[in-house]
XYZ file of C-alpha atoms in Angstrom:
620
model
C 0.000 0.000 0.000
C 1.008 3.397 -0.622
C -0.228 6.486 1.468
C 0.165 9.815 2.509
C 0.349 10.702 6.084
C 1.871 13.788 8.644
C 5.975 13.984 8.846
C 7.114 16.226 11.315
C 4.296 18.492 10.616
C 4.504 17.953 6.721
C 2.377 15.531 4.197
C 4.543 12.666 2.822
C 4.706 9.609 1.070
C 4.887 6.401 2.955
C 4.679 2.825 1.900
C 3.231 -0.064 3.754
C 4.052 -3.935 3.280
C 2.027 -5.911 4.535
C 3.841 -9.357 4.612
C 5.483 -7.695 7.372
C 3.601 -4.766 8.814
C 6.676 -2.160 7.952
C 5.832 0.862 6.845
C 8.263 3.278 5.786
C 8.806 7.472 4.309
C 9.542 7.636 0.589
C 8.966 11.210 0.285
C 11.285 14.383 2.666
C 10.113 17.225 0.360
C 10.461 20.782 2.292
C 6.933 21.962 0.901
C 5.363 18.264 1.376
C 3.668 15.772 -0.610
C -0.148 14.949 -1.447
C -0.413 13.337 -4.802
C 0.903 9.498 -5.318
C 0.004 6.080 -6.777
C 1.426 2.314 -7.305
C 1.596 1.020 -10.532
C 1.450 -2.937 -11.295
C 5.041 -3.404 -10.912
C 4.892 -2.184 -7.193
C 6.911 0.714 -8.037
C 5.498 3.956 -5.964
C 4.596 7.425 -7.711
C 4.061 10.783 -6.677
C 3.669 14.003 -7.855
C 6.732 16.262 -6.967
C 5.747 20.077 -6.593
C 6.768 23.560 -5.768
C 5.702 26.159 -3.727
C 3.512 27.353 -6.712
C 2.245 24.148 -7.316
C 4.277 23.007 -10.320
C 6.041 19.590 -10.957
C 6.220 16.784 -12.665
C 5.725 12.813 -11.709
C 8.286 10.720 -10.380
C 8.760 7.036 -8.788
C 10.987 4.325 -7.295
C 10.670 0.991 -6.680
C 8.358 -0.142 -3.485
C 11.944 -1.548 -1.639
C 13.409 1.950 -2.336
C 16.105 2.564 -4.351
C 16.985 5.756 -6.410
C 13.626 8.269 -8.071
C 13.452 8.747 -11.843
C 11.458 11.341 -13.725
C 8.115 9.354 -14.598
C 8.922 10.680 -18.516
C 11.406 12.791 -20.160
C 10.869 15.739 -21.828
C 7.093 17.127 -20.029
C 7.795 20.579 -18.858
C 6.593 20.749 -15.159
C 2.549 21.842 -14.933
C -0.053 21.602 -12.520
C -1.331 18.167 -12.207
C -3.964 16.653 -13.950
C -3.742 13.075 -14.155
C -1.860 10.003 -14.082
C -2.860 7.001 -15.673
C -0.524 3.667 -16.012
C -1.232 0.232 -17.554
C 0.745 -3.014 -16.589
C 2.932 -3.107 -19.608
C 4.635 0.009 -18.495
C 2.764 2.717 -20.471
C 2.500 5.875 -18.778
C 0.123 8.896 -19.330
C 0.335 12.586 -17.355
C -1.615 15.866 -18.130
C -0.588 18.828 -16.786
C -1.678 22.401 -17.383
C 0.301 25.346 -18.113
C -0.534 28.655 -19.889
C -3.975 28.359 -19.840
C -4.750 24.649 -21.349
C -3.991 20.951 -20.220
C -0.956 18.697 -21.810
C -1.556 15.379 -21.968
C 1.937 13.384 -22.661
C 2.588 9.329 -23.175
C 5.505 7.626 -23.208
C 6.848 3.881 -21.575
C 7.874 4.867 -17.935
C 11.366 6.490 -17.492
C 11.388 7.059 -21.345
C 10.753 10.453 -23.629
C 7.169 11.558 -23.806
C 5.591 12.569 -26.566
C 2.049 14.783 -26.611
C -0.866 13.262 -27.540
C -3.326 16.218 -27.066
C -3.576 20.167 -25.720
C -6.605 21.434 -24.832
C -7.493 24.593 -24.111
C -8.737 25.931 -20.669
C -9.665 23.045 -17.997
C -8.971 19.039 -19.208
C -7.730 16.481 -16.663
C -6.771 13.174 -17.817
C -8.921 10.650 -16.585
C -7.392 6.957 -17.369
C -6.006 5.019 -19.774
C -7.377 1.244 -21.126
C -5.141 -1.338 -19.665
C -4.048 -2.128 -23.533
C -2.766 1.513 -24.003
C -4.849 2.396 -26.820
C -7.258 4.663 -25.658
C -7.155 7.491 -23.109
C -10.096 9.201 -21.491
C -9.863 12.683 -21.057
C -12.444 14.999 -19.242
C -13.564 18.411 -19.798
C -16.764 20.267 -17.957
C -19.023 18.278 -17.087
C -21.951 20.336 -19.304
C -20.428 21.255 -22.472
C -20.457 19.173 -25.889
C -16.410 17.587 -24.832
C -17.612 16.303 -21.537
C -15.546 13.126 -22.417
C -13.359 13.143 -24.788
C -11.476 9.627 -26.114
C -8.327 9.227 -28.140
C -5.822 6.880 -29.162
C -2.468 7.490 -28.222
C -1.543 9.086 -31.615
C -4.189 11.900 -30.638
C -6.585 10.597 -33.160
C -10.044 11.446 -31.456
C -12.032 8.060 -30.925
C -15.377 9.413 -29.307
C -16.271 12.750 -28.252
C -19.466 12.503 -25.232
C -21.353 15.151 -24.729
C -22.639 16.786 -21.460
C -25.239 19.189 -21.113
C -26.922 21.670 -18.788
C -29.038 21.869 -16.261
C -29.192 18.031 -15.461
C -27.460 16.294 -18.511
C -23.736 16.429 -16.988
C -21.563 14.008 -17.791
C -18.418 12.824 -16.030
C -15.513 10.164 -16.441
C -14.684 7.683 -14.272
C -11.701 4.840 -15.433
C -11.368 2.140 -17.731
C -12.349 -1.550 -16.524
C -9.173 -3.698 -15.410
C -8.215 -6.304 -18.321
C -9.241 -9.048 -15.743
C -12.836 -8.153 -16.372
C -15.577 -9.402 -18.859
C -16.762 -7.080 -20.846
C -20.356 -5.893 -19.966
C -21.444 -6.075 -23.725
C -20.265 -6.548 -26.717
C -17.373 -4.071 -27.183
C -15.089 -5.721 -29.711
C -11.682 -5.315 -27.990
C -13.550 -5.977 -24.292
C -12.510 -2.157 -24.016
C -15.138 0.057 -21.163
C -15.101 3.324 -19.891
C -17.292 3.588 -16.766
C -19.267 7.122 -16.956
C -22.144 8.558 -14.806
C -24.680 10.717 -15.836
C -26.997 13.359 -14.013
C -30.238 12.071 -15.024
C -33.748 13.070 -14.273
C -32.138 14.905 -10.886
C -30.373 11.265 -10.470
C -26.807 10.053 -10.784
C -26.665 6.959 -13.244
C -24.043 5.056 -14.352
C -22.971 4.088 -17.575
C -20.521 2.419 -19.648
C -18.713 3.553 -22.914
C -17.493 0.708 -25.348
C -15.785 1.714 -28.787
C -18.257 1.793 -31.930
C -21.571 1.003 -29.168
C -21.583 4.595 -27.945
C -22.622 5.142 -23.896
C -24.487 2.599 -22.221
C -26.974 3.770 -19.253
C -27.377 1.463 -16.290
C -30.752 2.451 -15.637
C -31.328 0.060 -12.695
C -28.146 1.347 -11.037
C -28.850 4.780 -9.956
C -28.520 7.243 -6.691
C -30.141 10.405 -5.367
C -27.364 12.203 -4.074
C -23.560 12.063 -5.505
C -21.324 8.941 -6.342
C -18.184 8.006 -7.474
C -17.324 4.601 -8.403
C -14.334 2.192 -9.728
C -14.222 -1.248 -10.797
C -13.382 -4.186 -9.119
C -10.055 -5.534 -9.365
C -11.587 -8.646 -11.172
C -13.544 -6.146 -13.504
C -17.168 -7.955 -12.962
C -18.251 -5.380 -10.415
C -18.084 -1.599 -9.349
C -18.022 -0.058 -6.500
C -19.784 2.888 -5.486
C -19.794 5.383 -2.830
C -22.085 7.450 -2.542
C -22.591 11.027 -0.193
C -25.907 11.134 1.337
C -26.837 13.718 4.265
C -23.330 14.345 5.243
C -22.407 10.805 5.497
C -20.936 7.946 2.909
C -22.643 4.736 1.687
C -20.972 1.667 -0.263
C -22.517 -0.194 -3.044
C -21.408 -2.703 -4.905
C -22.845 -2.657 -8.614
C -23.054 -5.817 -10.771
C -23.781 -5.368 -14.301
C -24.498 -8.971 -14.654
C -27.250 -9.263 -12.430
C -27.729 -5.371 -12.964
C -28.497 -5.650 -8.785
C -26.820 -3.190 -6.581
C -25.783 -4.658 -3.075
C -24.560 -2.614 -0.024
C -21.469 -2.947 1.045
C -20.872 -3.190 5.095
C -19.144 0.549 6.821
C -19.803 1.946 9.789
C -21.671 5.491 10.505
C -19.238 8.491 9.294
C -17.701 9.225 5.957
C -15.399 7.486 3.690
C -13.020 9.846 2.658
C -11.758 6.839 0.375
C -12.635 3.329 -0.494
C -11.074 0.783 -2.708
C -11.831 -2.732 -3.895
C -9.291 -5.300 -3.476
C -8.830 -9.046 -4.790
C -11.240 -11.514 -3.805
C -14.454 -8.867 -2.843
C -12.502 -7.150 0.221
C -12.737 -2.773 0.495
C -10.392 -1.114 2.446
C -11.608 2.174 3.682
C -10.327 5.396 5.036
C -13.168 6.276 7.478
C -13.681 8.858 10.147
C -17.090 10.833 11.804
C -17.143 13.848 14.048
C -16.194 12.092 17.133
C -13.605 9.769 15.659
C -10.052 10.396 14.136
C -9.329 8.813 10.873
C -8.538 5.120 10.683
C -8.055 2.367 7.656
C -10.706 -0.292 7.526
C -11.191 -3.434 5.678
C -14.368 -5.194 5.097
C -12.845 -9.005 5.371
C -11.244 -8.151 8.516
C -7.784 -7.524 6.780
C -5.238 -5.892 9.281
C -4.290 -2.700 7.812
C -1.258 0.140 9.115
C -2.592 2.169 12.285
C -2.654 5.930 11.500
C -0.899 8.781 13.668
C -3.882 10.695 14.291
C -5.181 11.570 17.704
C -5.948 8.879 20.548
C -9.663 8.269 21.336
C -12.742 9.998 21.029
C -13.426 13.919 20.149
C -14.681 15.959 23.084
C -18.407 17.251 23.073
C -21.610 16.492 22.249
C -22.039 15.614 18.225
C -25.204 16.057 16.766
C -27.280 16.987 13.738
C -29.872 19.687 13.112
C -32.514 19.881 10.307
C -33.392 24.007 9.641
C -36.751 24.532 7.903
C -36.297 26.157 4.419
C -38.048 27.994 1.091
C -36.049 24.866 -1.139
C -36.122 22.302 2.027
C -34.546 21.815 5.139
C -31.274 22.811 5.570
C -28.733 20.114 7.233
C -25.977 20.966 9.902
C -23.818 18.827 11.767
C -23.668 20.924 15.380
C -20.691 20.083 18.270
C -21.657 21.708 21.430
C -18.782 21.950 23.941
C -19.356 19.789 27.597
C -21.534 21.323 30.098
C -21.740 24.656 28.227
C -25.244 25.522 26.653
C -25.930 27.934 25.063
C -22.664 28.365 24.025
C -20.546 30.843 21.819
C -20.533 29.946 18.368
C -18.422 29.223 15.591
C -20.023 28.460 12.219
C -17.558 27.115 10.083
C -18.756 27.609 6.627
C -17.159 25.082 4.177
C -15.950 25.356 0.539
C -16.654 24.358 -2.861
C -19.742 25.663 -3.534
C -19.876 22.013 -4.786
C -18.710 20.487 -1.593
C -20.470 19.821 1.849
C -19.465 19.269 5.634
C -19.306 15.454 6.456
C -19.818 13.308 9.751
C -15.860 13.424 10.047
C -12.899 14.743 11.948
C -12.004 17.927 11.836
C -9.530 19.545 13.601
C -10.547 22.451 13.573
C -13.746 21.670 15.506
C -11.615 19.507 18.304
C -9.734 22.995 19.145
C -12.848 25.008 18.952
C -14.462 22.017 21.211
C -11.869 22.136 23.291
C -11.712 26.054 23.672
C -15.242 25.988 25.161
C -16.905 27.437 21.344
C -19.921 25.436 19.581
C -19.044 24.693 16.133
C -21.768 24.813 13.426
C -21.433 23.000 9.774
C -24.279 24.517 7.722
C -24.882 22.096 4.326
C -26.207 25.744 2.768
C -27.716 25.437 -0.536
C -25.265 24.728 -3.491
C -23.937 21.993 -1.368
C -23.241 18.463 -2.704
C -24.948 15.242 -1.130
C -28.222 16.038 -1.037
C -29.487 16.228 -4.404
C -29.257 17.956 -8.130
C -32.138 20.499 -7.403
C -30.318 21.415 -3.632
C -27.282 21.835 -5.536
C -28.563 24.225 -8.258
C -30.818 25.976 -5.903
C -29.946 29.409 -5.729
C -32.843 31.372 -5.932
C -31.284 34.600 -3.967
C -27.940 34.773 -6.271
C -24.602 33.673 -5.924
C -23.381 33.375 -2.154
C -26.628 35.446 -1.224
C -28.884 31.931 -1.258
C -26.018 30.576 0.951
C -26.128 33.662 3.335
C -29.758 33.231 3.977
C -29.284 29.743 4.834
C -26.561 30.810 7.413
C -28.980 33.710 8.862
C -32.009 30.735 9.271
C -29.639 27.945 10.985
C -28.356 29.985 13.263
C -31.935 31.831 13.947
C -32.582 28.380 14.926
C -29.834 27.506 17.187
C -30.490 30.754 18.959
C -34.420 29.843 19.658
C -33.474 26.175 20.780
C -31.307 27.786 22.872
C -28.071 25.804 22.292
C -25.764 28.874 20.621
C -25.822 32.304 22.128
C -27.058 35.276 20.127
C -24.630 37.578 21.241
C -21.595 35.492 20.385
C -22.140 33.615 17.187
C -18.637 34.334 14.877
C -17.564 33.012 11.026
C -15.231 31.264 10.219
C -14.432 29.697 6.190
C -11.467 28.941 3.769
C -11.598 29.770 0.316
C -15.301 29.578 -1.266
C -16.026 29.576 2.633
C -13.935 32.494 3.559
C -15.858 34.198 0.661
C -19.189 33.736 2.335
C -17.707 34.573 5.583
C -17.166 37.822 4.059
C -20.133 38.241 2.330
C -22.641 37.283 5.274
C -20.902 39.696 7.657
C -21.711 42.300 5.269
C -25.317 41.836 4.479
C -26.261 40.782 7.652
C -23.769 42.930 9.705
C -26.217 42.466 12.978
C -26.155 38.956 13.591
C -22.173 38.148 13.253
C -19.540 38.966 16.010
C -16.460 38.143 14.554
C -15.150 36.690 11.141
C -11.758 34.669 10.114
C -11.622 34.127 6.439
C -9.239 32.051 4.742
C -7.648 33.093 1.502
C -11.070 34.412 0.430
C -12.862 35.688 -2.657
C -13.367 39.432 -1.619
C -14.247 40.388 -5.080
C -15.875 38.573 -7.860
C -15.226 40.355 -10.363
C -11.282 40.805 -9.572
C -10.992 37.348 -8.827
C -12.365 36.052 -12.205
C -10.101 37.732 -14.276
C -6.670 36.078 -12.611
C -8.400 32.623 -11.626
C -7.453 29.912 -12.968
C -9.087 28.837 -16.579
C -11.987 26.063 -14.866
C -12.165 28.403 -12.305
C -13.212 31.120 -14.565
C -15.653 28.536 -16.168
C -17.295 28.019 -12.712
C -18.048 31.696 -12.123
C -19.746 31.683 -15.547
C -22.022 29.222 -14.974
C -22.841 30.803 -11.288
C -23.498 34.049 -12.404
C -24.689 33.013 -16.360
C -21.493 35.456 -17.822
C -18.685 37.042 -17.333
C -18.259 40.347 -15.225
C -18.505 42.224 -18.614
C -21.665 41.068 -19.436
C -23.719 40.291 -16.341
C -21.375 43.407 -13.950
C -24.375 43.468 -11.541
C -24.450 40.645 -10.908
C -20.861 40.087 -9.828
C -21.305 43.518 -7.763
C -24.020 42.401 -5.591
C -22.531 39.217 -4.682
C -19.264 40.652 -3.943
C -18.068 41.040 -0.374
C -16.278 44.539 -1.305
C -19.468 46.021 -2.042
C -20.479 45.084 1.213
C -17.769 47.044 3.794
C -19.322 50.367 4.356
C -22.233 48.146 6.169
C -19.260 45.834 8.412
C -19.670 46.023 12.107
C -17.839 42.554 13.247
C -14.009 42.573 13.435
C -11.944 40.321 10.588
C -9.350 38.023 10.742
C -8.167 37.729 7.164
C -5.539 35.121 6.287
C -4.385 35.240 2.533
C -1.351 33.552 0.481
C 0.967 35.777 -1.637
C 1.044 32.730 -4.519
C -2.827 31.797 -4.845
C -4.404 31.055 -8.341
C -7.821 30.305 -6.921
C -8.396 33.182 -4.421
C -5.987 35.761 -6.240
C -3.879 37.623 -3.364
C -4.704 41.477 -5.254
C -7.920 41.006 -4.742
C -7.497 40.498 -1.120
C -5.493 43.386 -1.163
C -8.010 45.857 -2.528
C -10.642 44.423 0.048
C -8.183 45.217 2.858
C -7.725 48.667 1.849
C -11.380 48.953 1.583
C -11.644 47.934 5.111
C -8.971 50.341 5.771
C -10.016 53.152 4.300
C -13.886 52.452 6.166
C -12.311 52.485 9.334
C -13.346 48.259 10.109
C -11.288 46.582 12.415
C -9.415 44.001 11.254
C -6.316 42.198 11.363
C -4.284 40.256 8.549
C -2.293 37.720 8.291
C -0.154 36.355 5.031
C 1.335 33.229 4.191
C 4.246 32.633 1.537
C 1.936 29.815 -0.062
C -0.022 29.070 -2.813
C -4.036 27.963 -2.557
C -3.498 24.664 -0.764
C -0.372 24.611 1.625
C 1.013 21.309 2.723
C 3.211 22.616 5.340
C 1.568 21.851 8.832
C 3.427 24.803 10.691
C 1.542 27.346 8.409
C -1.505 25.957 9.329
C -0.928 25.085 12.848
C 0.111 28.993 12.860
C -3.358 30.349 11.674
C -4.930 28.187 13.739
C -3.656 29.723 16.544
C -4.178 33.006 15.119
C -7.832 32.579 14.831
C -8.772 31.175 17.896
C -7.179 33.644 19.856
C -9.027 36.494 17.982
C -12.277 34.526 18.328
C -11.287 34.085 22.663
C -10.556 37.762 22.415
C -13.924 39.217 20.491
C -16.642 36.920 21.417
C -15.691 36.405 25.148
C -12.768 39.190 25.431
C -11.211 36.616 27.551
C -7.521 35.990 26.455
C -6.388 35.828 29.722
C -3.797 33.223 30.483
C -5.725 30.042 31.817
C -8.854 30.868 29.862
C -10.721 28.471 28.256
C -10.711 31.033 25.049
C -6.993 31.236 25.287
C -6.456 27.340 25.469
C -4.272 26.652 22.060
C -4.378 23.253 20.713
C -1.327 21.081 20.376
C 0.653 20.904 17.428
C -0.109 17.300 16.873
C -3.546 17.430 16.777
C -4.357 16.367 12.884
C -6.452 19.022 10.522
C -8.584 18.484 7.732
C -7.024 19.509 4.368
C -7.907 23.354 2.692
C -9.522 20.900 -0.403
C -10.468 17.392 -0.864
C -8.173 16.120 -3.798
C -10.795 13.455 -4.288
C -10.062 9.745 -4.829
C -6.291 9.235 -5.604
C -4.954 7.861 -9.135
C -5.894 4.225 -9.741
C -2.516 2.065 -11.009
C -4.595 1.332 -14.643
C -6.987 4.225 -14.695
C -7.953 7.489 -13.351
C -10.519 7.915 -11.122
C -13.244 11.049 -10.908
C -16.178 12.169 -8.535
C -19.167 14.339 -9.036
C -19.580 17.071 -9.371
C -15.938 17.651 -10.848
C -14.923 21.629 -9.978
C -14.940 23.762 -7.172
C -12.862 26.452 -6.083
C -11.868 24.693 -2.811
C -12.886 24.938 0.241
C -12.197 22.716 3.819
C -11.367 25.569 5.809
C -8.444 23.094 7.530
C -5.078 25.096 9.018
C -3.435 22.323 9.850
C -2.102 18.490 8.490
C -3.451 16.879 6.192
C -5.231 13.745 7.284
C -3.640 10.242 6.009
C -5.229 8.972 2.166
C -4.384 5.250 0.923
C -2.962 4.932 -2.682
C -3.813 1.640 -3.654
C -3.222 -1.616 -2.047
C-alpha cells in the first residue's frame, strides 16, 4: 500500500508492506507531498511540486532505491492526471498557460504529446491495452468526455449538457474483467450521468456509444471504480453528510450494499477476492483504515480516542427544504458561543468526520456549526442548483435561518455567534458579515474571494468557467451581478471585526484582490487584522496551518468572550499534533490502470483546515 500521512508536521509519502507490517517514508520534500500512486510493478509514484504548485511525476521501486522522472521531456505543470497500464505505459496531463498537456511515453522514457486542450482538461485513465485514453472536460459542455488513441486521433467525443445532462468520467475496466457487452476489444469506460435529478451510471465501449445502467442509480452524488476482477463496481455514494458503499453488478444489474460503519469514507477501494479497504472517520472519531474481510491494515498517527463534546445533527426549515448541519456543542456549556464554520466548494459539503478544527474550537469551550447551505453536494441535483437569492446570497440566507434556529433552541448564544471559512467559505464569511452585519460577532476568512469580479479575471481557466455558470457570464456582461454578490461592495455596512488570512502565490483566491478588500476595510475604518502566508491555494506545510490556527482562535477568545487571559478556556491553544482536515479534498487518488473522478468535478476549494493533512491510501 502506498499512502500519505503527517511527517514532522509535513504531508509525505509512505509505503506499507504488509507481509510484514513495515511501513516506511519515501517522500522528505520541504513543501510536502499529497499526490501518489502504485503502478502494477509495485513501483510507488508521486507528484513532486513547488511552492507554486508546479512539478512533474516521479517514482521508485516499493523496496526503495533511487527516483526517476516518470517521462522525459514534459515541462513541469499543474497536475492533472496520471494514468498507467501493466505493460509500463504511462500517461500525465498537466496544465500550463492556460490549457492541459496530456503526454505518453513507456515509464522512465521520452514523452511525446498526444493532445492540448485549451482551458480546464484532466486526464482521466487510460485502457489497460494503451490504446485509448479518457480525457475529461466540464461536465456540461459538448467535450464532456473526450477519447483518443495514443496518436491523438479522437475516438469518441461525449457530450454533457446543462441543467441536469452532466456528464463525467470515471476509469477504464481492469483487463481481468468481462466485458459488460459486446465491445469488440472488451474495451469500457465507466461514466455517470446526471439524469432526471439522479446520478446513473454508464458504460462507454468503442463503436456502441454510452451505455446507461438504468437500474443502477442514486439520489445524491457517487463516485465509483471497478473491481479488481472487472465484474463489479463499486460505489460510494454522499448522502446527508455521510458515505454509503454499493457494490454494482452489471451482470445481475443488482446493486448490493457494502458493510461501513456510521461516518464518511473519505476513500474506499476494492481489493482481490471482494474485500474494500476504507479510510473512514465521523465527528467524534479520528481517521482510521478499515477493511471489510477483517484484513489488518497500518494504524494511522492521528489523535488517541474519542473527540470531546456532544455531536449532533440539526434539520433548519427552508423555502427549497430543510437545511442540514452537523452541530458540536462543547461539555456542560449551553448555550454556548458559536463558531459556524462555513465550508468550501460551492460544490462540496461538511461530512460526519474529523475535523480539527472543531476539536480545538471544542476544546476552547466554542460550539461549532457546519451549515450544508444550498449549493452543497450530497443532497441532491435540485439542492445543488438551488440558488434562488444569487450567488453566495442563497447561501447567506441559509446561514442567517440555521443559526436563527440555534439561537431559539437555545443551544448557541445570540450575542456570540462568529464566522469562520477557507476559500469559497472564507468568501461567504465575508459576504454574510456584510449583508447581515447584525447577527455576526467576529469573522476569520481564509484566503477568500473578496471580489468577484477581480478574482475572475486572474483565476485559474476552470475556475473562470465556474463563475460563468454561477453568475450566467462574465463580469462584462452580467457586472451586476458580480457587484451584488461581492463582499467589497459590502464594507461600508461591516460592524464585526476580521481576521483575514491570505497567500501571496494563490491562483484560486488571487492575493490582489485580497489586497483591494483590505484597503477597503482600511479606508472604512473596520477593524481588522491580517495575516499572510508565503503559499499558494493549498499549503502542505503543517506549521503554516498550525500557525493560523492559533491566530484565529485567539481572535475569536478575544472578540466573542474578550477573555484571552492566560488560563482561559478562550486562550487554550491546541497542540501541534492534533491532525487538521485539508484546505480541499483532492478526491479519490490515481488508480494504477486508470484514473478515477467524482461528481460534481470543480470547485474552487474549500475545507477551511489550518493544519495536516489527514492520512489517504494509494492503492493496495
Amino acid at each position: 500500500m502506498v499512502f500519505t500521512a503527517d511527517a514532522d508536521g509535513r504531508c509525505q509519502v509512505f509505503t506499507w508492506d504488509a507481509t510484514t507490517g513495515r511501513a516506511e517514508q519515501v517522500t522528505d520534500r520541504p513543501g510536502g507531498t499529497l499526490r501518489c500512486a502504485i503502478d502494477h510493478g509495485a513501483r510507488v509514484w508521486w507528484f513532486a511540486e513547488d511552492a507554486d504548485g508546479r512539478g512533474h511525476w516521479r517514482f521508485r521501486s516499493f523496496d526503495g532505491g533511487e527516483d526517476r522522472r516518470g517521462l522525459e521531456g514534459v515541462a513541469d505543470g499543474s497536475p492533472r492526471g496520471l494514468a498507467l497500464t501493466p505493460d509500463g505505459t504511462v500517461a500525465v496531463a498537466t496544465a500550463s498557460d492556460g490549457g492541459t498537456t496530456v503526454h505518453i511515453g513507456q515509464r522512465g522514457g521520452r514523452a511525446r504529446a498526444v493532445t492540448r486542450v485549451e482551458g480546464h482538461a484532466v486526464l482521466v485513465g487510460i485502457s489497460p491495452d494503451g490504446r485509448h485514453l479518457a480525457v475529461g472536460g466540464p461536465a456540461a459542455c459538448g467535450r464532456a468526455v473526450t477519447v483518443l488513441s495514443p496518436d491523438g486521433t479522437v475516438r469518441a467525443v461525449l457530450d454533457g449538457g446543462p441543467h441536469g445532462g452532466e456528464l463525467w468520467a470515471l476509469g477504464f475496466r481492469p483487463a481481468s474483467g468481462t466485458a459488460t457487452g459486446d465491445s469488440g476489444d472488451g474495451t469500457e469506460l465507466l461514466l455517470v450521468r446526471q439524469h432526471r435529478d439522479r446520478y446513473v451510471l454508464a458504460v462507454w465501449r468503442p463503436g456502441a456509444g454510452p451505455l446507461t445502467w438504468e437500474w443502477c442509480a442514486f439520489d445524491t452524488e457517487i463516485t465509483a471504480s471497478w473491481y479488481p476482477d472487472g465484474d463489479a463496481v463499486l460505489v460510494r455514494q454522499e448522502r446527508h453528510g455521510r458515505s454509503l458503499l454499493h457494490r454494482a453488478d452489471p451482470r445481475t444489474r443488482s446493486v448490493a450494499a457494502v458493510p461501513a460503519p456510521p461516518g464518511t469514507l473519505l476513500a474506499a477501494a476494492a481489493r482481490p477476492g471482494g474485500d474494500v479497504h476504507c479510510l473512514w472517520t465521523s465527528a467524534s472519531q479520528p481517521p482510521r483504515m478499515l477493511s471489510t474481510a477483517g484484513t489488518p491494515l497500518p494504524p494511522l498517527g492521528t489523535v488517541a480516542g474519542s473527540v470531546p463534546g456532544d455531536h449532533r445533527e440539526t434539520w433548519t426549515p427552508g423555502p427549497d427544504g430543510p437545511v442540514h448541519s452537523l452541530l458540536a456543542l462543547p461539555d456542560g456549556a449551553a448555550p454556548a458561543p458559536a463558531v459556524f464554520l462555513v465550508h468550501g466548494g460551492p460544490a462540496d459539503h461538511d461530512r460526519d468526520a474529523y475535523d480539527g478544527v472543531v476539536h480545538s474550537l471544542v476544546a476552547s469551550g466554542f460550539a461549532v456549526v457546519r451549515a450544508n447551505y444550498r449549493g452543497s453536494t450530497g443532497y441532491g441535483p435540485r439542492w445543488r442548483r438551488a440558488y434562488p437569492a444569487g450567488v453566495g446570497l442563497t447561501q447567506v440566507q441559509d446561514l442567517a435561518a440555521v443559526r436563527a434556529d440555534l439561537v431559539h433552541r437555545g443551544l448557541v448564544r445570540a450575542d456570540a455567534t462568529a464566522l469562520w471559512g477557507t476559500s469559497w467559505g472564507g468568501y461567504l464569511a465575508l459576504l454574510a458579515a456584510g449583508v447581515d452585519p447584525a447577527l455576526w460577532h467576529a469573522v476569520v476568512a481564509v484566503k477568500p474571494v473578496a471580489d468577484c469580479a477581480a478574482a475572475h479575471r486572474t483565476a485559474t481557466p476552470a475556475l473562470r468557467a465556474l463563475d460563468e455558470r454561477l453568475f450566467g457570464g462574465t463580469p462584462d456582461t452580467v457586472p451586476e451581478a458580480y457587484a451584488r454578490s461581492s463582499p467589497v461592495r459590502y464594507v461600508p455596512r461591516l460592524r464585526a471585526p476580521l481576521l483575514v488570512v491570505a497567500a501571496e502565490r494563490d491562483d484560486k483566491c488571487p492575493p490582489e484582490q485580497v489586497r483591494d478588500y483590505l484597503r477597503a476595510l482600511a479606508l472604512a475604518g473596520v477593524r481588522h487584522e491580517a495575516l499572510w502566508l508565503d503559499t499558494g491555494h493549498d499549503g502542505y506545510d503543517g506549521r503554516d496551518h498550525v500557525a493560523v490556527l492559533r491566530r484565529a482562535i485567539g481572535f475569536l477568545g478575544r472578540e466573542l468572550r474578550g477573555s484571552d487571559r492566560p488560563g482561559s478556556r478562550a486562550a487554550h491553544q491546541p497542540p501541534p499534533d492534533v491532525p487538521l482536515r485539508p484546505e480541499r479534498d483532492p478526491g479519490p487518488p490515481p488508480a494504477a490502470a486508470s484514473g478515477t473522478g467524482t461528481t460534481p468535478a470543480h470547485r474552487r476549494g474549500g475545507h477551511r483546515a489550518e493544519g495536516r493533512r489527514q492520512q489517504r491510501p494509494a492503492g493496495g
